[in-house]
XYZ file of C-alpha atoms in Angstrom:
95
model
C -12.358 -36.306 -26.666
C -9.484 -38.796 -26.712
C -5.798 -38.155 -26.227
C -3.617 -39.949 -28.771
C 0.182 -40.247 -28.831
C 1.506 -40.691 -32.357
C 4.682 -42.577 -33.184
C 5.826 -42.579 -36.793
C 9.190 -44.208 -37.372
C 11.492 -43.447 -40.254
C 14.121 -46.041 -41.144
C 16.339 -43.492 -42.880
C 16.576 -39.757 -42.559
C 13.647 -37.844 -41.067
C 10.765 -37.939 -43.537
C 7.226 -36.647 -43.231
C 4.092 -36.585 -45.331
C 4.213 -32.819 -45.356
C 6.252 -29.863 -46.498
C 8.255 -27.079 -44.967
C 6.404 -23.874 -44.323
C 8.318 -21.023 -45.911
C 6.690 -17.634 -45.574
C 8.904 -14.603 -45.217
C 11.881 -15.225 -42.958
C 13.200 -18.767 -42.363
C 11.334 -20.800 -39.779
C 11.667 -24.155 -38.059
C 7.944 -24.919 -38.444
C 6.593 -27.452 -40.925
C 3.211 -28.859 -41.874
C 2.497 -32.519 -41.107
C -0.407 -34.344 -42.683
C -1.365 -37.596 -41.026
C -3.933 -40.355 -40.951
C -5.492 -41.550 -37.698
C -7.492 -44.712 -37.075
C -9.595 -45.212 -33.975
C -10.767 -48.752 -33.289
C -9.632 -49.856 -36.755
C -11.688 -47.265 -38.649
C -10.766 -43.768 -39.864
C -11.181 -41.334 -36.964
C -13.734 -38.526 -36.937
C -14.016 -35.844 -34.288
C -11.730 -33.835 -32.029
C -8.525 -35.421 -30.718
C -5.661 -34.298 -28.502
C -2.517 -35.364 -30.385
C 1.029 -35.517 -29.011
C 4.096 -35.537 -31.269
C 7.617 -36.195 -29.974
C 10.835 -35.779 -31.948
C 13.604 -38.350 -31.232
C 17.215 -38.783 -32.321
C 16.903 -42.598 -32.692
C 14.214 -45.097 -33.703
C 14.468 -46.921 -30.354
C 16.080 -45.891 -27.093
C 16.746 -42.381 -28.339
C 16.499 -39.043 -26.610
C 13.458 -36.827 -27.001
C 14.484 -33.588 -28.703
C 11.157 -31.885 -28.206
C 7.429 -32.444 -27.909
C 4.377 -30.761 -29.366
C 0.772 -31.246 -28.236
C -2.440 -30.199 -29.932
C -5.793 -29.780 -28.203
C -9.071 -30.578 -29.932
C -7.470 -31.232 -33.342
C -10.234 -31.876 -35.912
C -9.886 -35.219 -37.684
C -12.132 -35.988 -40.660
C -12.256 -39.397 -42.351
C -8.990 -40.156 -40.542
C -7.111 -37.166 -41.989
C -5.572 -34.234 -40.135
C -3.080 -31.451 -40.799
C -1.007 -29.796 -38.084
C 1.793 -27.223 -38.045
C 4.680 -28.499 -35.884
C 7.672 -26.572 -34.580
C 10.339 -28.348 -32.529
C 12.825 -25.519 -32.881
C 16.256 -25.809 -34.508
C 16.779 -29.573 -34.028
C 17.022 -30.505 -37.718
C 20.731 -30.364 -38.483
C 20.909 -33.040 -41.180
C 21.117 -36.025 -38.835
C 18.266 -38.567 -38.832
C 15.206 -37.758 -36.707
C 12.119 -39.769 -35.794
C 8.656 -38.430 -35.055
């Protein structure tokens, strides 16, 4: 099993290939769908993934981190529910 740190930069406001999870009461969690390559080919297997939320594209402060263990990745695709807490206040964020 490999440990992978993901860095996805957004030039404008925080954007993700996912959607907000809204079930019942409001929540700070959202679903992120990503694509992972390992050695230049779509990854397959179990991966430890680490996501960090920043307030700037470079030189910013980390606003929270989220780690998965043994996340299944198939043909390079994965889906994970992330929750950094109440850090999304309308200002740009980078994952």
